[in-house]
Coordinates of N, CA and C in Angstrom, one line a residue:
X24 N -80.7 79.2 -30.1 CA -80.4 77.8 -29.9 C -81.1 77.0 -31.0
X25 N -80.6 75.9 -31.4 CA -81.1 75.1 -32.5 C -81.7 73.8 -31.9
X26 N -82.5 73.1 -32.6 CA -83.1 71.9 -32.1 C -82.0 70.8 -32.0
X27 N -82.2 70.0 -30.9 CA -81.1 69.0 -30.6 C -81.1 68.0 -31.7
X28 N -79.9 67.5 -32.0 CA -79.7 66.5 -33.0 C -79.2 65.3 -32.3
X29 N -80.1 64.5 -31.7 CA -79.8 63.3 -30.9 C -79.9 62.1 -31.8
X30 N -78.9 61.8 -32.6 CA -79.0 60.9 -33.6 C -78.8 59.4 -33.1
X31 N -79.4 58.5 -33.8 CA -79.2 57.1 -33.4 C -77.8 56.7 -33.9
X32 N -77.1 55.8 -33.1 CA -75.8 55.4 -33.5 C -75.8 54.4 -34.7
X33 N -74.8 54.4 -35.5 CA -74.7 53.4 -36.6 C -74.0 52.1 -36.1
X34 N -73.2 52.2 -35.0 CA -72.6 51.1 -34.4 C -73.3 50.7 -33.1
X35 N -73.0 49.6 -32.5 CA -73.5 49.2 -31.2 C -72.8 50.1 -30.2
X36 N -73.4 50.2 -29.0 CA -72.9 51.1 -28.0 C -71.5 50.5 -27.5
X37 N -71.3 49.2 -27.4 CA -70.1 48.7 -27.0 C -69.0 49.0 -28.0
X38 N -69.3 48.9 -29.3 CA -68.3 49.2 -30.4 C -67.9 50.6 -30.3
X39 N -68.8 51.5 -30.0 CA -68.4 52.9 -30.0 C -67.6 53.2 -28.8
X40 N -67.9 52.6 -27.6 CA -67.0 52.9 -26.4 C -65.6 52.3 -26.7
X41 N -65.6 51.1 -27.2 CA -64.2 50.5 -27.4 C -63.4 51.3 -28.5
X42 N -64.1 51.8 -29.5 CA -63.4 52.6 -30.5 C -62.9 53.9 -29.9
X43 N -63.7 54.5 -29.0 CA -63.3 55.7 -28.3 C -62.1 55.4 -27.4
X44 N -62.1 54.3 -26.7 CA -60.9 54.0 -25.9 C -59.7 53.7 -26.7
X45 N -59.8 53.1 -27.8 CA -58.6 52.8 -28.7 C -58.1 54.1 -29.3
X46 N -58.9 55.1 -29.4 CA -58.5 56.4 -30.1 C -57.8 57.3 -29.1
X47 N -57.7 56.9 -27.8 CA -57.0 57.8 -26.8 C -55.5 57.5 -27.0
X48 N -54.8 58.4 -27.7 CA -53.4 58.2 -28.0 C -52.6 59.1 -27.1
X49 N -53.1 60.3 -26.7 CA -52.3 61.2 -25.9 C -52.4 60.9 -24.4
X50 N -51.5 61.4 -23.6 CA -51.5 61.1 -22.2 C -52.7 61.7 -21.5
X51 N -53.2 62.8 -22.0 CA -54.4 63.4 -21.4 C -55.3 63.8 -22.5
X52 N -56.6 63.8 -22.2 CA -57.7 64.2 -23.1 C -58.7 65.1 -22.4
X53 N -59.1 66.1 -23.2 CA -60.2 67.0 -22.7 C -61.6 66.4 -23.0
X54 N -62.6 66.9 -22.3 CA -63.9 66.5 -22.5 C -64.4 66.9 -23.9
X55 N -63.9 68.1 -24.4 CA -64.2 68.5 -25.8 C -63.7 67.5 -26.8
X56 N -62.4 67.0 -26.6 CA -61.8 66.0 -27.5 C -62.6 64.7 -27.4
X57 N -63.1 64.4 -26.2 CA -63.8 63.2 -26.0 C -65.2 63.3 -26.8
X58 N -65.8 64.4 -26.7 CA -67.0 64.6 -27.5 C -66.8 64.5 -29.0
X59 N -65.7 65.1 -29.4 CA -65.3 65.0 -30.8 C -65.1 63.6 -31.3
X60 N -64.6 62.7 -30.4 CA -64.4 61.3 -30.8 C -65.8 60.6 -30.9
X61 N -66.7 61.0 -30.1 CA -68.1 60.5 -30.3 C -68.7 60.9 -31.6
X62 N -68.4 62.2 -32.0 CA -68.9 62.7 -33.2 C -70.4 62.8 -33.4
X63 N -70.9 62.3 -34.5 CA -72.3 62.5 -34.8 C -73.2 61.5 -34.1
X64 N -72.6 60.7 -33.2 CA -73.4 59.8 -32.5 C -74.3 60.5 -31.5
X65 N -74.0 61.8 -31.2 CA -74.9 62.6 -30.4 C -74.7 62.7 -29.0
X66 N -75.4 63.7 -28.4 CA -75.2 64.0 -27.0 C -75.6 62.9 -26.0
X67 N -76.6 62.1 -26.4 CA -77.0 61.0 -25.5 C -75.9 60.0 -25.4
X68 N -75.2 59.7 -26.4 CA -74.1 58.8 -26.3 C -73.0 59.4 -25.5
X69 N -72.7 60.7 -25.6 CA -71.8 61.3 -24.7 C -72.2 61.2 -23.3
X70 N -73.5 61.3 -23.1 CA -74.1 61.1 -21.7 C -73.8 59.7 -21.2
X71 N -74.0 58.7 -22.0 CA -73.7 57.3 -21.6 C -72.2 57.2 -21.3
X72 N -71.3 57.8 -22.1 CA -69.9 57.7 -21.9 C -69.5 58.3 -20.6
X73 N -70.2 59.4 -20.2 CA -69.8 60.1 -18.9 C -70.2 59.3 -17.7
X74 N -71.2 58.4 -17.9 CA -71.6 57.6 -16.7 C -70.6 56.4 -16.4
X75 N -69.8 56.0 -17.4 CA -69.0 54.8 -17.3 C -68.1 54.7 -16.1
X76 N -67.4 55.8 -15.7 CA -66.6 55.7 -14.5 C -67.3 55.4 -13.2
X77 N -68.6 55.6 -13.2 CA -69.3 55.4 -11.9 C -70.0 54.0 -11.9
X78 N -69.9 53.3 -13.0 CA -70.6 52.0 -13.0 C -69.8 50.9 -12.5
X79 N -68.5 51.0 -12.5 CA -67.5 50.0 -12.3 C -66.5 50.4 -11.2
X80 N -65.9 49.4 -10.5 CA -64.9 49.8 -9.5 C -63.6 50.2 -10.1
X81 N -63.7 51.3 -10.9 CA -62.5 51.9 -11.4 C -62.5 53.4 -11.0
X82 N -61.5 53.7 -10.2 CA -61.5 55.1 -9.6 C -60.9 56.1 -10.5
X83 N -61.6 57.2 -10.8 CA -61.0 58.3 -11.5 C -61.3 59.5 -10.7
X84 N -60.3 60.0 -10.0 CA -60.5 61.1 -9.1 C -61.0 62.4 -9.8
X85 N -61.9 63.1 -9.1 CA -62.3 64.4 -9.5 C -63.3 64.5 -10.7
X86 N -64.0 63.4 -11.0 CA -64.9 63.4 -12.2 C -66.4 63.6 -11.8
X87 N -66.7 63.4 -10.5 CA -68.1 63.4 -10.1 C -68.8 64.7 -10.5
X88 N -68.2 65.8 -10.1 CA -68.8 67.2 -10.3 C -68.8 67.6 -11.8
X89 N -67.7 67.5 -12.5 CA -67.7 68.0 -13.9 C -68.5 67.0 -14.8
X90 N -68.4 65.7 -14.6 CA -69.2 64.8 -15.4 C -70.7 64.9 -15.1
X91 N -71.0 65.1 -13.8 CA -72.4 65.2 -13.4 C -73.0 66.5 -13.9
X92 N -72.2 67.6 -13.9 CA -72.7 68.9 -14.4 C -73.0 68.8 -15.9
X93 N -72.2 68.1 -16.7 CA -72.4 68.0 -18.1 C -73.6 67.1 -18.4
X94 N -73.8 66.1 -17.6 CA -75.0 65.2 -17.8 C -76.2 66.0 -17.5
X95 N -76.1 66.9 -16.4 CA -77.3 67.7 -16.0 C -77.7 68.6 -17.2
X96 N -76.6 69.3 -17.8 CA -76.9 70.2 -18.9 C -77.5 69.5 -20.1
X97 N -77.0 68.2 -20.4 CA -77.6 67.4 -21.5 C -79.1 67.1 -21.2
X98 N -79.4 66.8 -19.9 CA -80.7 66.5 -19.5 C -81.6 67.7 -19.7
X99 N -81.1 68.9 -19.4 CA -81.9 70.1 -19.6 C -82.1 70.3 -21.1
X100 N -81.1 70.0 -21.9 CA -81.2 70.1 -23.3 C -82.3 69.2 -23.9
X101 N -82.4 68.0 -23.3 CA -83.4 67.1 -23.8 C -84.8 67.6 -23.4
X102 N -84.9 68.2 -22.2 CA -86.2 68.8 -21.8 C -86.7 69.9 -22.7
X103 N -85.7 70.7 -23.2 CA -86.0 71.9 -24.0 C -86.0 71.5 -25.5
X104 N -85.6 70.3 -25.8 CA -85.3 69.9 -27.2 C -84.4 70.8 -27.9
X105 N -83.3 71.1 -27.2 CA -82.3 72.0 -27.7 C -80.9 71.4 -27.5
X106 N -79.9 71.7 -28.3 CA -78.5 71.3 -28.0 C -78.1 72.1 -26.8
X107 N -77.6 71.5 -25.8 CA -77.3 72.2 -24.5 C -76.1 73.0 -24.7
X108 N -76.0 74.1 -23.9 CA -74.8 74.9 -23.7 C -73.9 74.1 -22.8
X109 N -72.6 73.9 -23.2 CA -71.6 73.2 -22.4 C -70.5 74.2 -22.1
X110 N -70.3 74.5 -20.9 CA -69.3 75.5 -20.5 C -67.9 75.1 -21.0
X111 N -67.2 76.1 -21.6 CA -65.8 75.9 -22.1 C -64.9 75.4 -21.0
X112 N -65.0 76.0 -19.8 CA -64.1 75.7 -18.7 C -64.2 74.2 -18.3
X113 N -65.3 73.6 -18.5 CA -65.5 72.1 -18.2 C -65.0 71.3 -19.4
X114 N -65.4 71.8 -20.6 CA -65.0 71.0 -21.8 C -63.5 71.0 -22.1
X115 N -62.8 72.0 -21.6 CA -61.4 72.0 -21.8 C -60.6 71.3 -20.7
X116 N -61.3 70.8 -19.6 CA -60.7 70.1 -18.5 C -60.1 68.8 -19.0
X117 N -58.9 68.5 -18.6 CA -58.2 67.3 -19.1 C -58.2 66.2 -18.0
X118 N -58.2 65.0 -18.5 CA -58.2 63.8 -17.7 C -57.1 62.8 -18.2
X119 N -56.5 62.1 -17.3 CA -55.5 61.1 -17.7 C -56.1 60.0 -18.5
X120 N -55.5 59.8 -19.7 CA -56.0 58.7 -20.6 C -55.8 57.4 -20.0
X121 N -54.7 57.2 -19.3 CA -54.5 55.9 -18.7 C -55.5 55.5 -17.6
X122 N -56.2 56.5 -17.1 CA -57.2 56.2 -16.1 C -58.6 56.0 -16.8
X123 N -58.8 56.8 -17.9 CA -60.1 56.7 -18.6 C -60.2 55.5 -19.5
X124 N -59.1 55.1 -20.1 CA -59.1 54.0 -21.1 C -59.6 52.7 -20.5
X125 N -59.1 52.2 -19.3 CA -59.6 51.0 -18.8 C -61.1 51.0 -18.4
X126 N -61.5 52.2 -18.0 CA -62.9 52.4 -17.6 C -63.8 52.2 -18.9
X127 N -63.3 52.8 -20.0 CA -64.1 52.7 -21.3 C -64.1 51.2 -21.8
X128 N -63.0 50.5 -21.6 CA -63.0 49.1 -22.1 C -63.9 48.3 -21.2
X129 N -63.9 48.5 -19.9 CA -64.8 47.7 -19.1 C -66.2 48.1 -19.3
X130 N -66.5 49.4 -19.6 CA -67.8 49.8 -19.9 C -68.3 49.1 -21.2
X131 N -67.3 49.0 -22.2 CA -67.7 48.3 -23.4 C -68.0 46.9 -23.2
X132 N -67.2 46.2 -22.3 CA -67.5 44.8 -22.0 C -68.9 44.7 -21.4
X133 N -69.3 45.6 -20.5 CA -70.6 45.6 -19.9 C -71.7 45.8 -20.9
X134 N -71.5 46.8 -21.8 CA -72.6 47.1 -22.8 C -72.7 46.0 -23.8
X135 N -71.6 45.3 -24.1 CA -71.6 44.2 -25.0 C -72.6 43.1 -24.6
X136 N -72.8 43.0 -23.3 CA -73.7 42.0 -22.7 C -75.2 42.5 -22.9
X137 N -75.3 43.9 -23.0 CA -76.6 44.5 -23.1 C -77.1 44.7 -24.5
X138 N -76.1 44.7 -25.4 CA -76.5 45.1 -26.8 C -77.5 44.2 -27.4
X139 N -77.5 42.9 -27.1 CA -78.4 41.9 -27.8 C -79.8 42.1 -27.2
X140 N -80.0 42.8 -26.1 CA -81.3 43.0 -25.5 C -81.9 44.3 -25.9
X141 N -81.1 45.2 -26.5 CA -81.6 46.6 -26.8 C -82.2 46.6 -28.2
X142 N -83.5 47.1 -28.2 CA -84.2 47.2 -29.5 C -85.4 48.1 -29.3
X143 N -85.9 48.7 -30.4 CA -87.0 49.6 -30.3 C -88.3 48.9 -29.8
X144 N -88.9 49.4 -28.8 CA -90.1 48.8 -28.2 C -90.7 49.8 -27.2
X145 N -92.0 49.6 -26.9 CA -92.7 50.5 -26.0 C -92.5 52.0 -26.5
X146 N -92.7 52.2 -27.8 CA -92.3 53.5 -28.4 C -93.1 54.7 -27.8
X147 N -94.2 54.4 -27.1 CA -94.9 55.6 -26.5 C -94.1 56.3 -25.4
X148 N -93.1 55.6 -24.9 CA -92.2 56.2 -23.9 C -91.1 57.1 -24.4
X149 N -91.0 57.2 -25.8 CA -90.0 58.1 -26.3 C -90.4 58.8 -27.6
X150 N -91.7 58.8 -27.9 CA -92.2 59.2 -29.2 C -92.8 60.6 -29.2
X151 N -92.9 61.3 -28.0 CA -93.5 62.6 -28.0 C -92.6 63.6 -27.2
X152 N -92.8 64.9 -27.5 CA -92.0 65.9 -26.8 C -92.4 65.9 -25.3
X153 N -93.6 65.7 -25.0 CA -94.1 65.8 -23.6 C -93.4 64.7 -22.8
X154 N -93.4 63.4 -23.3 CA -92.8 62.4 -22.5 C -91.3 62.5 -22.5
X155 N -90.7 63.0 -23.5 CA -89.2 63.2 -23.5 C -88.8 64.3 -22.6
X156 N -89.7 65.3 -22.3 CA -89.4 66.3 -21.3 C -89.3 65.6 -19.9
X157 N -90.2 64.7 -19.7 CA -90.2 64.0 -18.4 C -88.9 63.1 -18.4
X158 N -88.5 62.5 -19.5 CA -87.3 61.7 -19.5 C -86.1 62.6 -19.2
X159 N -86.1 63.8 -19.8 CA -85.0 64.7 -19.6 C -84.9 65.1 -18.2
X160 N -86.0 65.3 -17.5 CA -86.1 65.7 -16.1 C -85.5 64.6 -15.2
X161 N -85.8 63.3 -15.6 CA -85.2 62.2 -14.8 C -83.7 62.2 -14.9
X162 N -83.1 62.4 -16.1 CA -81.7 62.5 -16.3 C -81.1 63.7 -15.5
X163 N -81.8 64.8 -15.6 CA -81.3 66.0 -14.9 C -81.3 65.8 -13.4
X164 N -82.3 65.2 -12.8 CA -82.4 65.0 -11.4 C -81.4 63.9 -10.9
X165 N -81.2 62.9 -11.7 CA -80.2 61.8 -11.4 C -78.8 62.4 -11.4
X166 N -78.6 63.4 -12.4 CA -77.3 64.0 -12.4 C -77.0 64.9 -11.2
X167 N -78.0 65.5 -10.6 CA -77.9 66.3 -9.4 C -77.5 65.3 -8.3
X168 N -78.1 64.2 -8.2 CA -77.7 63.2 -7.1 C -76.3 62.7 -7.4
X169 N -75.9 62.5 -8.6 CA -74.6 62.1 -8.9 C -73.5 63.1 -8.5
X170 N -73.9 64.4 -8.5 CA -72.9 65.4 -8.2 C -72.7 65.6 -6.7
X171 N -73.6 65.0 -5.9 CA -73.4 65.1 -4.4 C -72.1 64.5 -4.0
X172 N -71.4 65.2 -3.0 CA -70.1 64.7 -2.6 C -70.2 63.5 -1.6
X173 N -70.7 62.4 -2.1 CA -70.9 61.2 -1.3 C -70.3 60.0 -1.9
X174 N -69.3 60.2 -2.7 CA -68.7 59.1 -3.4 C -68.1 58.0 -2.6
X175 N -67.8 58.3 -1.3 CA -67.2 57.3 -0.4 C -68.2 56.4 0.1
X176 N -69.5 56.7 0.0 CA -70.6 55.9 0.5 C -71.1 54.9 -0.6
X177 N -71.1 53.6 -0.4 CA -71.5 52.7 -1.4 C -72.8 53.0 -2.1
X178 N -72.8 52.9 -3.4 CA -74.0 53.0 -4.3 C -74.4 54.5 -4.5
X179 N -73.9 55.5 -3.8 CA -74.4 56.8 -4.0 C -74.0 57.4 -5.4
X180 N -73.0 56.9 -6.0 CA -72.7 57.3 -7.4 C -73.2 56.3 -8.4
X181 N -73.1 55.0 -8.0 CA -73.5 54.0 -9.0 C -75.0 54.0 -9.3
X182 N -75.8 54.1 -8.3 CA -77.3 54.1 -8.6 C -77.8 55.2 -9.5
X183 N -77.5 56.5 -9.2 CA -77.9 57.5 -10.2 C -77.2 57.3 -11.6
X184 N -76.0 56.8 -11.6 CA -75.3 56.6 -12.9 C -76.0 55.5 -13.7
X185 N -76.4 54.4 -13.0 CA -77.2 53.4 -13.7 C -78.5 53.9 -14.2
X186 N -79.2 54.8 -13.5 CA -80.4 55.4 -13.9 C -80.2 56.2 -15.2
X187 N -79.1 57.0 -15.2 CA -78.8 57.8 -16.3 C -78.5 57.0 -17.5
X188 N -77.7 55.9 -17.3 CA -77.3 55.0 -18.4 C -78.5 54.4 -19.0
X189 N -79.3 53.8 -18.3 CA -80.5 53.0 -18.8 C -81.4 54.0 -19.5
X190 N -81.6 55.2 -18.9 CA -82.5 56.2 -19.5 C -81.9 56.6 -20.9
X191 N -80.6 56.9 -20.9 CA -80.0 57.4 -22.1 C -80.0 56.3 -23.2
X192 N -79.7 55.0 -22.8 CA -79.8 53.9 -23.8 C -81.2 53.8 -24.4
X193 N -82.2 53.9 -23.5 CA -83.6 53.8 -23.9 C -84.0 54.9 -24.9
X194 N -83.6 56.2 -24.6 CA -83.9 57.3 -25.5 C -83.1 57.2 -26.8
X195 N -81.8 56.7 -26.8 CA -81.0 56.7 -27.9 C -81.5 55.6 -28.9
X196 N -81.9 54.4 -28.3 CA -82.3 53.3 -29.1 C -83.9 53.1 -29.2
X197 N -84.6 54.1 -28.7 CA -86.1 54.0 -28.6 C -86.6 52.8 -28.0
X198 N -85.9 52.4 -26.9 CA -86.3 51.2 -26.1 C -87.0 51.6 -24.8
X199 N -88.3 51.5 -24.8 CA -89.1 51.9 -23.7 C -88.8 51.0 -22.4
X200 N -88.4 49.8 -22.6 CA -88.1 49.0 -21.5 C -86.9 49.5 -20.7
X201 N -85.9 50.0 -21.4 CA -84.7 50.6 -20.7 C -85.1 51.9 -20.1
X202 N -86.0 52.7 -20.7 CA -86.5 53.9 -20.1 C -87.2 53.6 -18.8
X203 N -88.1 52.6 -18.8 CA -88.7 52.2 -17.6 C -87.8 51.8 -16.5
X204 N -86.7 51.1 -16.9 CA -85.7 50.8 -15.9 C -85.0 52.0 -15.3
X205 N -84.8 53.0 -16.2 CA -84.3 54.3 -15.7 C -85.2 54.9 -14.6
X206 N -86.5 54.9 -14.8 CA -87.4 55.4 -13.8 C -87.3 54.6 -12.5
X207 N -87.3 53.3 -12.6 CA -87.2 52.4 -11.5 C -85.9 52.6 -10.7
X208 N -84.8 52.7 -11.4 CA -83.5 52.9 -10.8 C -83.5 54.2 -10.0
X209 N -84.1 55.3 -10.6 CA -84.1 56.5 -9.9 C -84.9 56.4 -8.6
X210 N -86.1 55.7 -8.7 CA -86.9 55.5 -7.5 C -86.0 54.7 -6.4
X211 N -85.3 53.7 -6.9 CA -84.4 53.0 -6.0 C -83.4 53.9 -5.4
X212 N -82.8 54.8 -6.2 CA -81.8 55.7 -5.7 C -82.4 56.6 -4.6
X213 N -83.6 57.1 -4.8 CA -84.3 58.0 -3.8 C -84.5 57.2 -2.5
X214 N -84.9 55.9 -2.6 CA -85.1 55.1 -1.4 C -83.8 54.9 -0.7
X215 N -82.7 54.7 -1.4 CA -81.4 54.5 -0.8 C -80.9 55.8 -0.1
X216 N -81.1 56.9 -0.7 CA -80.7 58.2 -0.1 C -81.6 58.5 1.1
X217 N -82.8 58.1 1.1 CA -83.7 58.3 2.2 C -83.2 57.4 3.4
X218 N -82.8 56.2 3.1 CA -82.3 55.3 4.1 C -81.0 55.9 4.7
X219 N -80.1 56.4 3.9 CA -78.9 57.0 4.4 C -79.2 58.2 5.3
X220 N -80.2 59.0 4.8 CA -80.5 60.2 5.6 C -81.1 59.8 7.0
X221 N -82.0 58.8 7.0 CA -82.6 58.3 8.2 C -81.5 57.8 9.1
X222 N -80.6 57.0 8.6 CA -79.5 56.5 9.4 C -78.6 57.5 10.0
X223 N -78.3 58.6 9.2 CA -77.5 59.7 9.8 C -78.2 60.4 10.8
X224 N -79.6 60.6 10.7 CA -80.4 61.3 11.7 C -80.4 60.5 13.0
X225 N -80.6 59.2 12.9 CA -80.6 58.3 14.1 C -79.3 58.3 14.7
X226 N -78.2 58.3 13.9 CA -76.8 58.3 14.5 C -76.6 59.6 15.2
X227 N -77.0 60.7 14.7 CA -76.9 62.0 15.3 C -77.6 62.1 16.6
X228 N -78.8 61.5 16.7 CA -79.6 61.5 17.9 C -79.0 60.6 19.0
X229 N -78.3 59.6 18.6 CA -77.6 58.7 19.5 C -76.4 59.3 20.1
X230 N -75.7 60.1 19.2 CA -74.4 60.7 19.7 C -74.6 61.9 20.6
X231 N -75.7 62.6 20.4 CA -75.9 63.9 21.1 C -75.9 63.6 22.6
X232 N -76.7 62.6 23.1 CA -76.7 62.4 24.6 C -75.3 61.9 25.1
X233 N -74.6 61.2 24.3 CA -73.2 60.7 24.7 C -72.3 61.9 24.9
X234 N -72.4 62.9 23.9 CA -71.6 64.1 24.0 C -72.0 64.9 25.2
X235 N -73.3 65.0 25.5 CA -73.7 65.7 26.7 C -73.2 65.1 28.0
X236 N -73.3 63.8 28.0 CA -72.8 63.1 29.3 C -71.3 63.2 29.4
X237 N -70.6 63.2 28.3 CA -69.1 63.4 28.4 C -68.7 64.8 28.9
X238 N -69.5 65.8 28.5 CA -69.2 67.1 28.8 C -69.6 67.5 30.2
X239 N -70.6 66.8 30.8 CA -71.2 67.3 32.1 C -70.2 67.2 33.3
X240 N -69.3 66.3 33.4 CA -68.3 66.3 34.5 C -67.4 67.5 34.4
X241 N -67.2 68.1 33.3 CA -66.3 69.2 33.1 C -67.0 70.5 33.6
X242 N -68.3 70.5 33.8 CA -69.0 71.8 34.2 C -68.8 72.1 35.6

């Protein structure tokens, strides 16, 4: 394996997303083709691109597991400072351009609002291999949460996606403020999942006596 080449982009993030959307000419596009469109912008930008469908109310069926797995592998690559291995079976998987294109355009609109706030700062949060291993672990863990089959529950996809997005922006642009936001968003995600788990546990405890009472006359 070779050292990861996570290059800083020459264009703003919104310009790159919009250019990618405009380049979708065929009815379907594979993830490999999508990565080729990103080109030398690097894996972190590809990671940002993969979060876009989860940030906005634009439904693209069947993307949670493959997109989440690719983000997870990129996170592992950041931890190891290596270009990650990306499975061919996932990279060749095709998605409808007509569903992906509006998501990219809306993502570009969103990032255009953020572009003016992104700049190098708090460089100690992205300047060493040790801290970047921690940053990679955050992306990896958030990707695991993103892959959980809970998309029908509000915020279960959006919160980890926002954590991945802000962390990736921070690493790509050496912006420690965005990296900090990534940590805070992951903490918020864990709180939300804990609330959901507690709610399901309480609901299960409430339903069990009702089921027992309903079954008792039949005995």
